[in-house]
mmCIF file of C-alpha atoms in Angstrom:
data_model
loop_
_atom_site.group_PDB
_atom_site.id
_atom_site.type_symbol
_atom_site.label_atom_id
_atom_site.label_comp_id
_atom_site.label_asym_id
_atom_site.label_seq_id
_atom_site.Cartn_x
_atom_site.Cartn_y
_atom_site.Cartn_z
ATOM 1 C CA MET A 1 78.919 69.895 20.370
ATOM 2 C CA THR A 2 82.105 70.066 18.324
ATOM 3 C CA ARG A 3 85.304 68.310 19.360
ATOM 4 C CA SER A 4 87.209 71.579 19.771
ATOM 5 C CA ARG A 5 84.452 72.918 22.052
ATOM 6 C CA LYS A 6 84.651 69.718 24.126
ATOM 7 C CA ASP A 7 88.413 70.161 24.451
ATOM 8 C CA GLU A 8 87.967 73.813 25.529
ATOM 9 C CA ILE A 9 85.430 72.848 28.240
ATOM 10 C CA GLY A 10 87.741 70.039 29.408
ATOM 11 C CA GLN A 11 90.685 72.406 29.755
ATOM 12 C CA GLN A 12 88.474 74.899 31.663
ATOM 13 C CA GLU A 13 87.376 72.229 34.018
ATOM 14 C CA ALA A 14 90.945 71.050 34.597
ATOM 15 C CA LEU A 15 92.040 74.659 35.192
ATOM 16 C CA SER A 16 89.174 75.215 37.594
ATOM 17 C CA LYS A 17 90.071 72.057 39.497
ATOM 18 C CA LYS A 18 93.703 73.118 39.652
ATOM 19 C CA THR A 19 92.803 76.595 40.822
ATOM 20 C CA GLY A 20 90.522 75.076 43.546
ATOM 21 C CA ILE A 21 93.356 72.880 44.809
ATOM 22 C CA MET A 22 95.692 75.948 45.020
ATOM 23 C CA GLU A 23 93.036 78.016 46.762
ATOM 24 C CA SER A 24 92.721 75.208 49.355
ATOM 25 C CA ILE A 25 96.349 75.435 50.409
ATOM 26 C CA SER A 26 96.573 77.327 53.641
ATOM 27 C CA PRO A 27 99.374 79.981 54.138
ATOM 28 C CA THR A 28 100.908 77.718 56.829
ATOM 29 C CA CYS A 29 100.986 74.741 54.422
ATOM 30 C CA LEU A 30 102.345 76.911 51.683
ATOM 31 C CA GLU A 31 105.111 78.152 53.864
ATOM 32 C CA LEU A 32 106.224 74.538 54.475
ATOM 33 C CA ILE A 33 106.012 73.772 50.771
ATOM 34 C CA ILE A 34 108.224 76.720 49.826
ATOM 35 C CA ASP A 35 111.007 75.398 52.082
ATOM 36 C CA TRP A 36 111.284 72.345 49.718
ATOM 37 C CA ILE A 37 110.947 73.919 46.233
ATOM 38 C CA ASP A 38 113.313 76.101 44.211
ATOM 39 C CA SER A 39 112.711 79.705 43.108
ATOM 40 C CA GLN A 40 111.664 78.546 39.589
ATOM 41 C CA ASP A 41 108.772 76.537 41.093
ATOM 42 C CA ILE A 42 107.769 79.477 43.176
ATOM 43 C CA GLY A 43 107.620 81.548 39.907
ATOM 44 C CA ALA A 44 105.393 78.785 38.379
ATOM 45 C CA LEU A 45 103.039 79.050 41.304
ATOM 46 C CA TRP A 46 102.919 82.836 40.857
ATOM 47 C CA LEU A 47 101.963 82.432 37.188
ATOM 48 C CA SER A 48 99.252 79.820 37.900
ATOM 49 C CA GLY A 49 96.476 82.448 37.653
ATOM 50 C CA CYS A 50 95.252 81.777 41.236
ATOM 51 C CA LYS A 51 94.840 85.138 42.887
ATOM 52 C CA ARG A 52 94.749 83.674 46.423
ATOM 53 C CA MET A 53 98.018 81.908 45.687
ATOM 54 C CA GLU A 54 99.540 85.232 44.538
ATOM 55 C CA ALA A 55 98.356 86.932 47.707
ATOM 56 C CA ASN A 56 99.782 84.253 49.947
ATOM 57 C CA LEU A 57 103.074 84.123 48.149
ATOM 58 C CA ALA A 58 103.421 87.944 48.508
ATOM 59 C CA GLN A 59 103.115 87.571 52.292
ATOM 60 C CA ILE A 60 105.266 84.393 52.633
ATOM 61 C CA VAL A 61 108.247 84.485 50.187
ATOM 62 C CA LYS A 62 111.384 86.011 51.837
ATOM 63 C CA LYS A 63 114.133 84.495 49.635
ATOM 64 C CA LEU A 64 114.543 83.992 45.868
ATOM 65 C CA ASP A 65 117.615 82.239 44.415
ATOM 66 C CA ILE A 66 117.058 82.306 40.607
ATOM 67 C CA GLU A 67 119.527 80.590 38.324
ATOM 68 C CA PHE A 68 119.490 80.970 34.510
ATOM 69 C CA ARG A 69 120.988 78.836 31.765
ATOM 70 C CA ASN A 70 123.926 80.675 30.368
ATOM 71 C CA TRP A 71 122.604 80.932 26.781
ATOM 72 C CA LEU A 72 119.389 82.534 27.696
ATOM 73 C CA THR A 73 118.446 86.154 27.110
ATOM 74 C CA ILE A 74 116.319 87.083 30.096
ATOM 75 C CA SER A 75 114.138 89.840 31.522
ATOM 76 C CA PHE A 76 114.373 91.017 35.081
ATOM 77 C CA PRO A 77 111.783 88.937 37.019
ATOM 78 C CA THR A 78 108.645 90.988 37.512
ATOM 79 C CA LEU A 79 107.794 88.732 40.413
ATOM 80 C CA VAL A 80 110.422 90.478 42.553
ATOM 81 C CA SER A 81 108.517 93.822 42.842
ATOM 82 C CA SER A 82 105.434 92.000 44.039
ATOM 83 C CA LEU A 83 107.075 90.450 47.082
ATOM 84 C CA PRO A 84 107.228 93.145 49.771
ATOM 85 C CA HIS A 85 108.723 90.848 52.406
ATOM 86 C CA LEU A 86 111.557 89.606 50.212
ATOM 87 C CA ASN A 87 114.913 90.056 52.043
ATOM 88 C CA SER A 88 117.306 87.894 49.947
ATOM 89 C CA LEU A 89 117.632 87.912 46.136
ATOM 90 C CA ARG A 90 120.201 86.174 43.906
ATOM 91 C CA LEU A 91 120.351 86.110 40.136
ATOM 92 C CA ALA A 92 123.049 83.976 38.645
ATOM 93 C CA PRO A 93 123.930 81.324 36.066
ATOM 94 C CA SER A 94 123.039 77.798 36.945
ATOM 95 C CA LYS A 95 125.728 75.567 38.350
ATOM 96 C CA SER A 96 125.384 73.234 35.356
ATOM 97 C CA SER A 97 126.358 76.190 33.154
ATOM 98 C CA TYR A 98 129.661 76.463 34.900
ATOM 99 C CA ILE A 99 130.332 72.794 34.501
ATOM 100 C CA GLN A 100 129.320 72.732 30.736
ATOM 101 C CA ASP A 101 131.434 75.811 29.938
ATOM 102 C CA MET A 102 134.509 74.914 31.921
ATOM 103 C CA THR A 103 136.513 74.478 28.705
ATOM 104 C CA TYR A 104 135.415 77.611 26.996
ATOM 105 C CA GLY A 105 134.826 79.920 29.949
ATOM 106 C CA VAL A 106 131.442 80.889 31.427
ATOM 107 C CA THR A 107 129.162 83.130 29.408
ATOM 108 C CA LEU A 108 126.705 84.897 31.702
ATOM 109 C CA PRO A 109 122.960 85.051 30.799
ATOM 110 C CA GLU A 110 122.163 88.372 29.214
ATOM 111 C CA LEU A 111 119.655 90.759 30.766
ATOM 112 C CA LYS A 112 117.459 91.794 27.825
ATOM 113 C CA LYS A 113 115.438 94.459 29.553
ATOM 114 C CA GLY A 114 117.010 97.306 31.546
ATOM 115 C CA PHE A 115 117.696 96.779 35.257
ATOM 116 C CA SER A 116 116.206 99.280 37.673
ATOM 117 C CA TRP A 117 116.869 99.584 41.421
ATOM 118 C CA LYS A 118 113.299 100.838 41.916
ATOM 119 C CA VAL A 119 111.840 97.331 41.427
ATOM 120 C CA LEU A 120 113.628 95.893 44.463
ATOM 121 C CA PRO A 121 111.583 95.683 47.693
ATOM 122 C CA LYS A 122 112.573 98.163 50.404
ATOM 123 C CA ASN A 123 113.007 95.350 52.953
ATOM 124 C CA LEU A 124 115.712 93.643 50.876
ATOM 125 C CA VAL A 125 118.741 92.647 53.054
ATOM 126 C CA SER A 126 120.928 90.736 50.582
ATOM 127 C CA PHE A 127 121.236 91.199 46.828
ATOM 128 C CA GLU A 128 123.589 89.304 44.521
ATOM 129 C CA ILE A 129 123.432 89.843 40.701
ATOM 130 C CA ASN A 130 125.737 87.855 38.427
ATOM 131 C CA ILE A 131 124.421 88.371 34.845
ATOM 132 C CA LEU A 132 125.468 89.944 31.583
ATOM 133 C CA LEU A 133 124.301 93.511 30.840
ATOM 134 C CA PRO A 134 124.202 94.903 27.345
ATOM 135 C CA SER A 135 126.808 97.583 26.672
ATOM 136 C CA SER A 136 124.064 100.242 26.856
ATOM 137 C CA GLU A 137 122.968 99.112 30.298
ATOM 138 C CA GLN A 138 126.276 98.366 31.972
ATOM 139 C CA GLY A 139 126.244 101.509 33.961
ATOM 140 C CA ALA A 140 122.842 100.712 35.406
ATOM 141 C CA LEU A 141 124.311 98.901 38.333
ATOM 142 C CA PHE A 142 125.955 102.072 39.510
ATOM 143 C CA GLU A 143 123.009 104.429 38.739
ATOM 144 C CA MET A 144 121.082 104.204 41.985
ATOM 145 C CA ASP A 145 117.926 106.292 41.952
ATOM 146 C CA CYS A 146 116.259 104.994 45.122
ATOM 147 C CA ASP A 147 117.116 104.089 48.727
ATOM 148 C CA LEU A 148 117.478 100.570 50.070
ATOM 149 C CA PRO A 149 117.759 101.297 53.866
ATOM 150 C CA CYS A 150 117.750 97.609 54.904
ATOM 151 C CA LEU A 151 120.370 96.303 52.480
ATOM 152 C CA GLU A 152 123.382 94.762 54.233
ATOM 153 C CA ALA A 153 125.112 92.762 51.460
ATOM 154 C CA LEU A 154 125.492 93.800 47.785
ATOM 155 C CA VAL A 155 127.455 91.611 45.342
ATOM 156 C CA MET A 156 127.596 92.568 41.571
ATOM 157 C CA THR A 157 129.284 90.736 38.762
ATOM 158 C CA SER A 158 129.042 91.376 34.996
ATOM 159 C CA ASN A 159 131.025 90.671 31.884
ATOM 160 C CA ARG A 160 134.728 91.373 31.722
ATOM 161 C CA GLU A 161 134.187 93.767 28.790
ATOM 162 C CA SER A 162 132.671 96.208 31.262
ATOM 163 C CA ARG A 163 136.143 96.814 32.759
ATOM 164 C CA GLN A 164 136.694 99.127 29.866
ATOM 165 C CA MET A 165 133.804 101.371 30.894
ATOM 166 C CA ALA A 166 134.637 103.216 34.110
ATOM 167 C CA ALA A 167 131.465 104.327 35.895
ATOM 168 C CA LYS A 168 131.051 106.968 38.582
ATOM 169 C CA MET A 169 130.810 105.503 42.070
ATOM 170 C CA PRO A 170 127.334 106.086 43.653
ATOM 171 C CA ASP A 171 126.693 107.395 47.120
ATOM 172 C CA TYR A 172 126.366 104.186 48.975
ATOM 173 C CA ALA A 173 126.345 105.907 52.357
ATOM 174 C CA LYS A 174 123.165 107.782 51.327
ATOM 175 C CA ARG A 175 121.389 105.062 49.411
ATOM 176 C CA MET A 176 122.335 102.062 51.492
ATOM 177 C CA PRO A 177 123.325 103.324 54.970
ATOM 178 C CA ASN A 178 123.334 99.850 56.596
ATOM 179 C CA LEU A 179 125.482 98.110 54.025
ATOM 180 C CA LYS A 180 128.105 95.842 55.623
ATOM 181 C CA LYS A 181 129.355 93.885 52.530
ATOM 182 C CA LEU A 182 129.985 95.521 49.119
ATOM 183 C CA SER A 183 131.536 93.817 46.115
ATOM 184 C CA TRP A 184 131.708 94.510 42.404
ATOM 185 C CA ALA A 185 133.775 92.228 40.157
ATOM 186 C CA ASP A 186 134.503 92.935 36.465
ATOM 187 C CA LEU A 187 132.776 96.322 36.928
ATOM 188 C CA MET A 188 134.983 99.398 36.932
ATOM 189 C CA VAL A 189 134.533 102.660 38.739
ATOM 190 C CA SER A 190 136.658 105.582 37.853
ATOM 191 C CA GLN A 191 137.570 106.477 41.391
ATOM 192 C CA LEU A 192 137.025 104.776 44.754
ATOM 193 C CA ASP A 193 135.756 107.477 47.125
ATOM 194 C CA CYS A 194 135.656 106.221 50.664
ATOM 195 C CA ASP A 195 133.545 109.174 51.729
ATOM 196 C CA LEU A 196 130.707 107.546 49.796
ATOM 197 C CA LEU A 197 130.941 104.277 51.678
ATOM 198 C CA PRO A 198 128.598 103.538 54.683
ATOM 199 C CA SER A 199 130.385 103.863 58.004
ATOM 200 C CA CYS A 200 129.246 100.407 59.035
ATOM 201 C CA LEU A 201 130.890 98.595 56.091
ATOM 202 C CA THR A 202 133.126 95.739 57.149
ATOM 203 C CA GLU A 203 133.839 93.940 53.796
ATOM 204 C CA LEU A 204 134.746 95.624 50.494
ATOM 205 C CA SER A 205 135.900 94.206 47.116
ATOM 206 C CA ALA A 206 136.472 96.880 44.474
ATOM 207 C CA LEU A 207 137.826 97.376 40.931
ATOM 208 C CA CYS A 208 138.799 100.933 40.166
ATOM 209 C CA ASN A 209 141.279 103.230 38.316
ATOM 210 C CA GLU A 210 142.359 105.083 41.399
ATOM 211 C CA ILE A 211 141.584 105.743 45.125
ATOM 212 C CA LYS A 212 140.652 109.261 46.177
ATOM 213 C CA THR A 213 143.040 110.669 48.838
ATOM 214 C CA ASP A 214 143.019 113.958 50.676
ATOM 215 C CA ASN A 215 146.633 115.001 51.473
ATOM 216 C CA GLY A 216 147.531 111.333 52.050
ATOM 217 C CA LYS A 217 144.347 110.644 54.117
ATOM 218 C CA ILE A 218 141.573 108.272 53.271
ATOM 219 C CA ASN A 219 138.366 108.068 55.282
ATOM 220 C CA TRP A 220 138.004 104.273 55.338
ATOM 221 C CA PRO A 221 134.978 102.896 57.229
ATOM 222 C CA PRO A 222 136.154 102.531 60.849
ATOM 223 C CA GLY A 223 135.102 98.904 61.140
ATOM 224 C CA LEU A 224 136.464 97.697 57.815
ATOM 225 C CA THR A 225 137.977 94.251 58.352
ATOM 226 C CA SER A 226 138.206 92.654 54.844
ATOM 227 C CA LEU A 227 139.487 94.419 51.722
ATOM 228 C CA SER A 228 140.119 93.280 48.195
ATOM 229 C CA LEU A 229 141.467 95.852 45.745
ATOM 230 C CA GLU A 230 142.229 95.729 41.990
ATOM 231 C CA VAL A 231 143.860 99.054 41.445
ATOM 232 C CA PRO A 232 147.283 100.222 40.337
ATOM 233 C CA PHE A 233 149.477 100.191 43.440
ATOM 234 C CA LYS A 234 150.519 103.508 45.093
ATOM 235 C CA ALA A 235 152.311 103.866 48.403
ATOM 236 C CA GLU A 236 150.025 106.746 49.216
ATOM 237 C CA TRP A 237 146.881 104.745 49.577
ATOM 238 C CA PHE A 238 148.755 101.657 50.874
ATOM 239 C CA LEU A 239 150.113 103.598 53.859
ATOM 240 C CA ALA A 240 146.585 104.836 54.521
ATOM 241 C CA LEU A 241 145.069 101.404 54.803
ATOM 242 C CA PRO A 242 143.113 101.063 58.128
ATOM 243 C CA SER A 243 144.613 99.300 61.041
ATOM 244 C CA SER A 244 141.251 97.457 61.518
ATOM 245 C CA LEU A 245 142.035 95.136 58.516
ATOM 246 C CA THR A 246 142.271 91.367 59.248
ATOM 247 C CA ASP A 247 141.948 90.229 55.560
ATOM 248 C CA LEU A 248 143.739 91.983 52.627
ATOM 249 C CA LYS A 249 143.935 90.996 48.931
ATOM 250 C CA LEU A 250 145.889 93.100 46.417
ATOM 251 C CA ILE A 251 145.633 92.092 42.773
ATOM 252 C CA HIS A 252 148.134 94.420 41.079
ATOM 253 C CA PRO A 253 151.921 93.950 41.448
ATOM 254 C CA ILE A 254 153.688 95.750 44.294
ATOM 255 C CA PRO A 255 156.978 97.606 43.629
ATOM 256 C CA SER A 256 160.055 95.982 45.128
ATOM 257 C CA ASN A 257 160.845 99.056 47.290
ATOM 258 C CA PRO A 258 160.685 98.443 51.008
ATOM 259 C CA LEU A 259 157.154 98.860 52.494
ATOM 260 C CA ASP A 260 156.023 99.693 55.995
ATOM 261 C CA TRP A 261 153.436 97.158 57.091
ATOM 262 C CA SER A 262 153.570 98.217 60.775
ATOM 263 C CA HIS A 263 150.187 99.974 60.660
ATOM 264 C CA LEU A 264 148.433 96.731 59.815
ATOM 265 C CA THR A 265 148.680 95.336 63.265
ATOM 266 C CA ARG A 266 145.561 93.119 63.043
ATOM 267 C CA LEU A 267 146.241 91.568 59.664
ATOM 268 C CA GLN A 268 145.880 87.780 59.615
ATOM 269 C CA HIS A 269 145.134 86.800 56.047
ATOM 270 C CA LEU A 270 147.057 88.275 53.133
ATOM 271 C CA SER A 271 146.945 87.590 49.344
ATOM 272 C CA ILE A 272 149.439 89.396 47.012
ATOM 273 C CA PRO A 273 151.085 88.622 43.577
ATOM 274 C CA GLU A 274 154.685 88.745 44.676
ATOM 275 C CA VAL A 275 156.254 88.431 48.112
ATOM 276 C CA ASP A 276 159.989 87.686 47.753
ATOM 277 C CA PHE A 277 161.244 91.288 48.052
ATOM 278 C CA PHE A 278 159.575 92.179 51.325
ATOM 279 C CA LEU A 279 158.791 88.850 53.018
ATOM 280 C CA PRO A 280 160.675 89.802 56.166
ATOM 281 C CA GLN A 281 158.640 93.015 56.478
ATOM 282 C CA LEU A 282 155.272 91.314 56.583
ATOM 283 C CA PRO A 283 153.208 91.363 59.784
ATOM 284 C CA ARG A 284 154.413 88.625 62.038
ATOM 285 C CA GLY A 285 150.838 87.841 63.088
ATOM 286 C CA LEU A 286 149.847 86.462 59.696
ATOM 287 C CA LEU A 287 148.030 83.155 59.751
ATOM 288 C CA SER A 288 147.518 82.671 55.993
ATOM 289 C CA LEU A 289 149.478 83.841 53.010
ATOM 290 C CA GLY A 290 148.561 83.529 49.302
ATOM 291 C CA VAL A 291 150.973 84.451 46.528
ATOM 292 C CA LEU A 292 151.078 83.982 42.737
ATOM 293 C CA HIS A 293 154.418 82.219 42.564
ATOM 294 C CA ALA A 294 155.751 79.503 44.782
ATOM 295 C CA LEU A 295 158.598 80.354 47.284
ATOM 296 C CA ASN A 296 162.102 79.019 47.274
ATOM 297 C CA ALA A 297 164.414 77.905 50.062
ATOM 298 C CA SER A 298 165.860 81.431 50.643
ATOM 299 C CA THR A 299 162.472 83.089 51.168
ATOM 300 C CA VAL A 300 160.697 80.286 53.109
ATOM 301 C CA THR A 301 162.927 80.950 56.111
ATOM 302 C CA SER A 302 161.355 84.494 56.395
ATOM 303 C CA LEU A 303 157.728 83.285 56.631
ATOM 304 C CA PRO A 304 155.873 84.422 59.793
ATOM 305 C CA SER A 305 156.413 81.849 62.450
ATOM 306 C CA ASN A 306 152.682 81.414 63.284
ATOM 307 C CA LEU A 307 151.607 80.849 59.691
ATOM 308 C CA THR A 308 148.987 78.061 59.269
ATOM 309 C CA SER A 309 148.174 78.257 55.593
ATOM 310 C CA LEU A 310 150.352 78.967 52.500
ATOM 311 C CA SER A 311 148.922 78.910 48.977
ATOM 312 C CA TYR A 312 150.468 79.570 45.568
ATOM 313 C CA ASN A 313 149.346 79.217 41.934
ATOM 314 C CA PHE A 314 152.435 77.532 40.502
ATOM 315 C CA CYS A 315 154.256 74.255 41.357
ATOM 316 C CA MET A 316 156.883 74.458 44.152
ATOM 317 C CA ALA A 317 159.887 72.182 44.196
ATOM 318 C CA LEU A 318 159.406 70.713 47.718
ATOM 319 C CA ASP A 319 162.830 69.587 48.800
ATOM 320 C CA ALA A 320 164.511 68.885 52.102
ATOM 321 C CA LYS A 321 165.729 72.517 52.615
ATOM 322 C CA ILE A 322 162.168 73.984 52.065
ATOM 323 C CA ALA A 323 160.565 71.255 54.169
ATOM 324 C CA ALA A 324 162.829 71.902 57.128
ATOM 325 C CA ALA A 325 162.370 75.732 56.814
ATOM 326 C CA LEU A 326 158.587 75.742 56.734
ATOM 327 C CA PRO A 327 156.961 77.123 59.891
ATOM 328 C CA ARG A 328 156.164 74.314 62.308
ATOM 329 C CA SER A 329 152.687 75.793 62.806
ATOM 330 C CA LEU A 330 151.782 75.248 59.069
ATOM 331 C CA THR A 331 148.756 72.992 58.522
ATOM 332 C CA ARG A 332 147.976 73.554 54.848
ATOM 333 C CA LEU A 333 150.047 73.898 51.648
ATOM 334 C CA LEU A 334 147.634 74.845 48.903
ATOM 335 C CA GLY A 335 149.453 74.486 45.633
ATOM 336 C CA GLY A 336 151.372 71.978 43.561
ATOM 337 C CA ASN A 337 154.420 70.357 45.180
ATOM 338 C CA CYS A 338 156.938 68.599 42.928
ATOM 339 C CA ILE A 339 158.912 66.183 45.043
ATOM 340 C CA GLU A 340 161.801 63.784 44.321
ATOM 341 C CA ASN A 341 162.417 60.355 45.824
ATOM 342 C CA LEU A 342 163.296 61.690 49.228
ATOM 343 C CA GLU A 343 162.467 59.166 52.005
ATOM 344 C CA GLU A 344 163.275 61.590 54.676
ATOM 345 C CA LEU A 345 161.051 64.463 53.334
ATOM 346 C CA PRO A 346 157.875 63.596 55.371
ATOM 347 C CA LEU A 347 160.004 63.603 58.494
ATOM 348 C CA LEU A 348 161.132 67.179 57.903
ATOM 349 C CA LEU A 349 157.683 68.617 57.219
ATOM 350 C CA PRO A 350 155.602 70.362 59.911
ATOM 351 C CA PRO A 351 153.823 67.690 61.976
ATOM 352 C CA ASN A 352 150.219 68.626 61.247
ATOM 353 C CA LEU A 353 150.683 69.679 57.599
ATOM 354 C CA GLN A 354 148.302 68.616 54.897
ATOM 355 C CA TYR A 355 149.605 68.823 51.234
ATOM 356 C CA SER A 356 149.426 67.297 47.764
ATOM 357 C CA ALA A 357 152.396 65.841 45.885
ATOM 358 C CA GLU A 358 153.360 65.471 42.254
ATOM 359 C CA LEU A 359 155.712 62.717 41.048
ATOM 360 C CA GLN A 360 157.327 61.687 37.766
ATOM 361 C CA ASN A 361 155.910 58.516 36.204
ATOM 362 C CA ASP A 362 159.129 56.556 36.902
ATOM 363 C CA THR A 363 159.355 57.659 40.502
ATOM 364 C CA GLU A 364 158.418 55.167 43.186
ATOM 365 C CA LEU A 365 156.661 56.517 46.272
ATOM 366 C CA PRO A 366 158.834 55.874 49.358
ATOM 367 C CA ASP A 367 157.214 54.051 52.309
ATOM 368 C CA THR A 368 157.540 57.202 54.402
ATOM 369 C CA PHE A 369 155.074 58.962 52.101
ATOM 370 C CA LYS A 370 152.646 56.020 52.136
ATOM 371 C CA ASP A 371 152.506 56.285 55.897
ATOM 372 C CA HIS A 372 152.315 60.027 56.110
ATOM 373 C CA LYS A 373 148.744 61.036 57.010
ATOM 374 C CA GLY A 374 149.347 64.675 55.778
ATOM 375 C CA LEU A 375 149.479 63.579 52.108
ATOM 376 C CA THR A 376 146.008 64.301 50.816
ATOM 377 C CA SER A 377 146.461 63.714 47.050
ATOM 378 C CA LEU A 378 149.101 62.271 44.647
ATOM 379 C CA HIS A 379 149.532 63.081 41.019
ATOM 380 C CA LEU A 380 151.799 61.145 38.682
ATOM 381 C CA GLY A 381 153.564 62.399 35.541
ATOM 382 C CA ALA A 382 153.087 65.994 36.531
ATOM 383 C CA TYR A 383 156.551 67.241 35.472
#
């Protein structure tokens, strides 16, 4: 017997032994094992060649969280269509890809073969896809040719270049009647048509060229509570926002003209680029406010009195006037705070406030700051 033949027989025996071990694993045992392994390992079990293993996985697997290295060109996992009981599916770059590419920006893994909604199991409840689509396939995420009656959450993210390609919005009300959460980021639709949204939708994040209105009316889902919009601002759609909203985020700048916010009676969390012009008009029931630029002493005095969280992207000169004017209910300042050597400053801040501070290299931290429990982090040489 030749050496190559012996090797072949040895490999066959090893494979037979491996298959025998896999066939001996009961469905109950396999279900416990799956709780402790990741989706890549589940895929490896599926590709083992053991038919009994395939049959058991098809009955047991209900969740797949597949992460790809960002430089990979991938095909849509064929395993997905063979799992009839799958209710949660996530396709995204690995966390290590984000860490490695922090300097240069994240490049999403590219989907080589075209995506199709038909391969998704009908029982799917949650679907998140965060991968790069070739330019010829970028519209595939909006070309729905089948129904997913059980889907409740849909989150789609692609490359920023796809913003230049406005797609037609699909009929989500027809295709996904039970959808409660819908989000598309870096994917553009030409027009947001609320008549095509499911009536049970509670959370929406959309990027679009415009919002369809009918004589100033928009048929928002009646239970919509969270809304994030990246669309050129128009008073027409702003005044038609539903009173059910508790969370609102607007990406585009808002004109400085006075706005009527009185219809947003339940609004608690607001994020907008600029706030100085109409701060006194904001709903008084706000609990959190996020703005692009930090506030100054003249505007801080107009903050809602019950505010608990204030965030901003740029550094704020936190002086005695601002400290004394901050709402006493404030518990979090999320942003850079440049402070000077003011011993009395911690005594002027809201009593339960947590914040970070930035000092010059030659500034000595007063003892009042050292004893202040609200100071969560300190940066030197920041300005």
